[in-house]
PDB file of C-alpha atoms in Angstrom:
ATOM      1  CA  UNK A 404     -49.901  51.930 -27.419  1.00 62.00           C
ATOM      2  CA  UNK A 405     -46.709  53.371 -27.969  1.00 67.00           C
ATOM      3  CA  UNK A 406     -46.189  53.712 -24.314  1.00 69.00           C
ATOM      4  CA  UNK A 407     -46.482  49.841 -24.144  1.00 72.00           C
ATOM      5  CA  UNK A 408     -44.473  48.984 -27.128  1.00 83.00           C
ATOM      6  CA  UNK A 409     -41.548  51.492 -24.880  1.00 85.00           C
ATOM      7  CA  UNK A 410     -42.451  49.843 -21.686  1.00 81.00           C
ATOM      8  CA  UNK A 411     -42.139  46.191 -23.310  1.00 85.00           C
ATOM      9  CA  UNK A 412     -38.475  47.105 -24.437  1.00 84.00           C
ATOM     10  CA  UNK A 413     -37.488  48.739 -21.261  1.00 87.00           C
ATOM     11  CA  UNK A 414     -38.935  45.501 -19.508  1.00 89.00           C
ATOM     12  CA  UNK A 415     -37.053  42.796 -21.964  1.00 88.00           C
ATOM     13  CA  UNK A 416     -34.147  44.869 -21.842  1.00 89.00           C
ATOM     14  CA  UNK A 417     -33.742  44.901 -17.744  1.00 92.00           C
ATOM     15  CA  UNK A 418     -34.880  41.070 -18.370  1.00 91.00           C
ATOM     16  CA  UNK A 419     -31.958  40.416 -20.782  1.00 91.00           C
ATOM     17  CA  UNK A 420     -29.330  42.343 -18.506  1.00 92.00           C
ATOM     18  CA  UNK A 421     -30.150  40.371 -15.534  1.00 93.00           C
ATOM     19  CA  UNK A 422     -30.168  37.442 -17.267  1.00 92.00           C
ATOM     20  CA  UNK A 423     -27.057  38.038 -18.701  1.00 92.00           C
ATOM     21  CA  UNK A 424     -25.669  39.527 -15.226  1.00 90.00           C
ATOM     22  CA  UNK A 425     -27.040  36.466 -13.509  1.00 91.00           C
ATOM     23  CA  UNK A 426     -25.299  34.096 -15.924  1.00 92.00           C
ATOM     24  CA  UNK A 427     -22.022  35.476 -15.361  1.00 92.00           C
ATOM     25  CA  UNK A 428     -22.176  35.533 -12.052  1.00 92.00           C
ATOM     26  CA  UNK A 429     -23.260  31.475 -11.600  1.00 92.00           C
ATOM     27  CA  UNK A 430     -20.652  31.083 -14.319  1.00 91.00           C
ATOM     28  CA  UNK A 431     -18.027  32.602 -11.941  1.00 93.00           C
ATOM     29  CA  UNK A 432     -19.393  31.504  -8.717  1.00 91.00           C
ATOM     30  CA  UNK A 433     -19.593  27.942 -10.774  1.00 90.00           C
ATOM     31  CA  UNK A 434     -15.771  27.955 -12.010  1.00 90.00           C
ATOM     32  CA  UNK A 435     -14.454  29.352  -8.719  1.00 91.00           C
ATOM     33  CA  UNK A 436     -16.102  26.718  -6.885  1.00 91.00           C
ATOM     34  CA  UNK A 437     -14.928  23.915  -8.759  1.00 91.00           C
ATOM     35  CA  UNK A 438     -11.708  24.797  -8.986  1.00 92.00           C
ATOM     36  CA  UNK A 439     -11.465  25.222  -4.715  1.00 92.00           C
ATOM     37  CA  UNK A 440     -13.287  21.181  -4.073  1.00 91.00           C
ATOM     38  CA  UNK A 441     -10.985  19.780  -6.763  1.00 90.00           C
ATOM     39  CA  UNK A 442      -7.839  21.148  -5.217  1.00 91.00           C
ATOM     40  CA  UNK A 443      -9.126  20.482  -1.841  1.00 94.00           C
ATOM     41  CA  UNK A 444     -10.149  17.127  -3.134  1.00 94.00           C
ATOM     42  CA  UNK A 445      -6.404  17.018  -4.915  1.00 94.00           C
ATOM     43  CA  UNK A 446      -4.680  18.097  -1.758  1.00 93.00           C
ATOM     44  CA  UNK A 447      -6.756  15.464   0.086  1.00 95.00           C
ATOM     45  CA  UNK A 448      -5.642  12.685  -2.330  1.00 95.00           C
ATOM     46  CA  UNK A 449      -2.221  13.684  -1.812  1.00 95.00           C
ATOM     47  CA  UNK A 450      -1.950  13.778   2.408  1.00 95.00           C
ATOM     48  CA  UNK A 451      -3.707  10.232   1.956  1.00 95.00           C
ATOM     49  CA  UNK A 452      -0.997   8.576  -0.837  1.00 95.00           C
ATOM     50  CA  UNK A 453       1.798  10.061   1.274  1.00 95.00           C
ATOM     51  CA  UNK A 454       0.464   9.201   4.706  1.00 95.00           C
ATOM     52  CA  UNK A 455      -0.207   5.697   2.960  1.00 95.00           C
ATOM     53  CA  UNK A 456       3.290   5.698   1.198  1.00 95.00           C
ATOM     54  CA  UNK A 457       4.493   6.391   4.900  1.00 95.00           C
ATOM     55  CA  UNK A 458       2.956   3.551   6.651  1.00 95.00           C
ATOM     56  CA  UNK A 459       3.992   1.427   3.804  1.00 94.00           C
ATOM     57  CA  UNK A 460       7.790   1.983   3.911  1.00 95.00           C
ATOM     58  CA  UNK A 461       7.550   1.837   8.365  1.00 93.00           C
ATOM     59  CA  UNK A 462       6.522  -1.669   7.656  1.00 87.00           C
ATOM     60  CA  UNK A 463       8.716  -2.817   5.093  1.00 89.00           C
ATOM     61  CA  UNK A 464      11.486  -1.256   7.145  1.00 92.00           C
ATOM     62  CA  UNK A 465      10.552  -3.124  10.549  1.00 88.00           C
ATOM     63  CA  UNK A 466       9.752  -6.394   8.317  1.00 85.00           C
ATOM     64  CA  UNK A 467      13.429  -5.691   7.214  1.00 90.00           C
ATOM     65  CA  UNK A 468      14.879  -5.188  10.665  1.00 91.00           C
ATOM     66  CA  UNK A 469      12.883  -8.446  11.580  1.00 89.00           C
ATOM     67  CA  UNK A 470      13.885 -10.462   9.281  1.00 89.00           C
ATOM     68  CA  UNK A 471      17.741  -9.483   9.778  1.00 93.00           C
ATOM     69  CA  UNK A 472      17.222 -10.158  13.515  1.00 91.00           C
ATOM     70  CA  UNK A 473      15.866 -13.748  12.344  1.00 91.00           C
ATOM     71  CA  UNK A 474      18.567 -14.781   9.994  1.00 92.00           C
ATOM     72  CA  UNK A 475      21.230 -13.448  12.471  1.00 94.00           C
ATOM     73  CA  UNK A 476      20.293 -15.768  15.153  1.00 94.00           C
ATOM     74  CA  UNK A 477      22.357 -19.021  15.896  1.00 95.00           C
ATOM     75  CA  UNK A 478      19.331 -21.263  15.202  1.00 96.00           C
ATOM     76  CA  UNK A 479      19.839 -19.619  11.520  1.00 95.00           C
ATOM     77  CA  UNK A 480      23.271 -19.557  11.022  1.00 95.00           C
ATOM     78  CA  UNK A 481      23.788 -23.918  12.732  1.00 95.00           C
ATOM     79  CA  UNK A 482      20.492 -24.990  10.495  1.00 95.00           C
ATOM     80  CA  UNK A 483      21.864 -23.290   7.463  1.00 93.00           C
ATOM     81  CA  UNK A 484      25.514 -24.610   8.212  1.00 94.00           C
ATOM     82  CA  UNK A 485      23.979 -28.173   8.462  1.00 94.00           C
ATOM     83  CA  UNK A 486      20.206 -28.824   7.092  1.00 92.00           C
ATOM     84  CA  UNK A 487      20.689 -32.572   7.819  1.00 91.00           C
ATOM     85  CA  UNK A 488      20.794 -32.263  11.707  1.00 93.00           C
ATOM     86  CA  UNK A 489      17.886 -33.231  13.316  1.00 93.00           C
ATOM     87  CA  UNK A 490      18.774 -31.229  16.752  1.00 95.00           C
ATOM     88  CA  UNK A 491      19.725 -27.925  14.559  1.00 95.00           C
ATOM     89  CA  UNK A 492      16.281 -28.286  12.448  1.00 94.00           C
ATOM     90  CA  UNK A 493      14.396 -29.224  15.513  1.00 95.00           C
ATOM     91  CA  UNK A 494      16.068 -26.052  17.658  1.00 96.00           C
ATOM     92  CA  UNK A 495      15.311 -23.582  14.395  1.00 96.00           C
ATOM     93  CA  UNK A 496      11.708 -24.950  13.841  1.00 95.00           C
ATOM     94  CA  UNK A 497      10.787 -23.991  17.359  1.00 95.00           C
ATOM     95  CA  UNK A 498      12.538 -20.523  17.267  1.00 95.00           C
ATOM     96  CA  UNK A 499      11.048 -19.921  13.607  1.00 93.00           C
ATOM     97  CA  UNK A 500       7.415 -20.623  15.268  1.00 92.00           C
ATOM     98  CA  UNK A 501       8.211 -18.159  18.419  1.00 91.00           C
ATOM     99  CA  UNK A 502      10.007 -15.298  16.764  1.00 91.00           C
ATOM    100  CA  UNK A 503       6.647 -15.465  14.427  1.00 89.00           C
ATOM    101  CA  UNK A 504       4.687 -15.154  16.949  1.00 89.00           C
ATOM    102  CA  UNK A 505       6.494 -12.811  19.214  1.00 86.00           C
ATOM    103  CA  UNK A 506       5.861 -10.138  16.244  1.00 76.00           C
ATOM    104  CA  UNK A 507       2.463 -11.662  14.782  1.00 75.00           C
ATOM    105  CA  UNK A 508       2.347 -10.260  11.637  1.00 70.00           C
ATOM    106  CA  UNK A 509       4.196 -12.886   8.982  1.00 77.00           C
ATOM    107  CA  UNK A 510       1.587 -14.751   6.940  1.00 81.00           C
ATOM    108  CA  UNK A 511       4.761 -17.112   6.772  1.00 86.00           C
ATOM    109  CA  UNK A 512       8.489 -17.005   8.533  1.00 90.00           C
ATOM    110  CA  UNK A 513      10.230 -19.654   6.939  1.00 91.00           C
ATOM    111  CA  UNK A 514      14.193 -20.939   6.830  1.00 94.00           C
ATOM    112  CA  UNK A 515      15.209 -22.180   3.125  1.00 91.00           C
ATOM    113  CA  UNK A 516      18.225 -23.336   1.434  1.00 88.00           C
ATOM    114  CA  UNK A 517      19.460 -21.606  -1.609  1.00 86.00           C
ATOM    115  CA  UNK A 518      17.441 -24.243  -3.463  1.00 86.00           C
ATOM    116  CA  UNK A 519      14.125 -23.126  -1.942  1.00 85.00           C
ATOM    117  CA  UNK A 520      13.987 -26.586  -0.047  1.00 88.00           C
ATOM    118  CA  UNK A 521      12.094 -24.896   3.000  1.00 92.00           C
ATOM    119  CA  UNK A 522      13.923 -26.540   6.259  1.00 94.00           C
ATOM    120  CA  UNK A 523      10.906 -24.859   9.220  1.00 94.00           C
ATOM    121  CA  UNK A 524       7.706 -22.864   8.518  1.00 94.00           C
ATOM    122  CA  UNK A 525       5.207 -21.674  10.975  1.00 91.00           C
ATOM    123  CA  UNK A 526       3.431 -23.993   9.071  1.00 88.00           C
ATOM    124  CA  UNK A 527       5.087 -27.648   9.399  1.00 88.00           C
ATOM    125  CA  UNK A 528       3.244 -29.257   6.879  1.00 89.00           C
ATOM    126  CA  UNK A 529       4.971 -26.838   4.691  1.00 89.00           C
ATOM    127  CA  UNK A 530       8.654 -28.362   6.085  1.00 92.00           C
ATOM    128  CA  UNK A 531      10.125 -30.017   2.696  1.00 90.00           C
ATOM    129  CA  UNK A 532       8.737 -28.553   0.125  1.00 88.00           C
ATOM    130  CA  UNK A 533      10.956 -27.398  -2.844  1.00 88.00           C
ATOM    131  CA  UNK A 534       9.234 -23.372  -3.581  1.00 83.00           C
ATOM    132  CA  UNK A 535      10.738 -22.961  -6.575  1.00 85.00           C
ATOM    133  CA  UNK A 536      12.108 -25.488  -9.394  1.00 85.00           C
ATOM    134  CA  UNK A 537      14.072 -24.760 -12.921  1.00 82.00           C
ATOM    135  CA  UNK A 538      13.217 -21.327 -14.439  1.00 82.00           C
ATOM    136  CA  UNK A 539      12.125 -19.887 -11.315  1.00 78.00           C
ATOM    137  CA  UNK A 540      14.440 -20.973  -9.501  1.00 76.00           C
ATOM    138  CA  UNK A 541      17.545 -19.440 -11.857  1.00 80.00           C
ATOM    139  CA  UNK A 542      15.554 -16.243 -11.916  1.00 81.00           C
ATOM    140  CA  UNK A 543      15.551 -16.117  -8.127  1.00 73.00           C
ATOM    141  CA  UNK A 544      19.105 -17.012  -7.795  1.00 74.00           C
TER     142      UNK A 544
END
């Protein structure tokens, strides 16, 4: 009996220390591995916002050059210098609609006068329209 009652305490006490032993160890094995997917999973989420962030400012930039290219051109500069010439508007339309298309990826290319009266569009049924009026317009000017 008192051979059992030793045995039972030499059993529970092994139990206990590999419980204990095991515990740590997924505790460890736990924390450590956490800690490598989240900064793998960080690290991840980083390459992609500056890889995004990169793509992002290339097309702003070319959109940029673009658009300087457009407003540099002579179909630009005579519309602008007269809006009430039929030949100048007609000549600008037409090279608004082209240069749009050479580059395909304006949603809208558009000449206006410093009161948003839009002179071409790649849309024409947009042609006349006033964009802005009063408070937004002082705010844009």
């Amino acid at each position: 009996m008192k051979n059992m009652k030793i045995a039972t305490k030499v059993t529970l006490s092994t139990l206990l220390v590999m419980f204990l032993g095991f515990f740590c160890l997924w505790a460890q094995v736990s924390n450590t591995s956490e800690k490598t997917v989240g900064g793998m999973i960080e690290g991840q989420m980083k390459d992609a916002v500056h890889t995004r962030g990169y793509i992002i400012n290339n097309y702003v930039q070319s959109a940029e050059e673009y658009l300087v290219a457009f407003g540099q051109s002579d179909e630009v500069k005579n519309l602008l210098k007269d809006p009430s010439s039929p030949d100048f508007t007609r000549r600008a339309q037409q090279y608004t609609v082209d240069f749009a298309n050479v580059k395909g990826v304006f949603e809208g290319l558009y000449i206006a006068t410093p009161e948003t009266l839009v002179l071409t569009h790649t849309t024409e049924s947009v042609v006349g329209i006033t964009t802005r009026k009063d408070e937004g317009l002082k705010q844009l000017q």
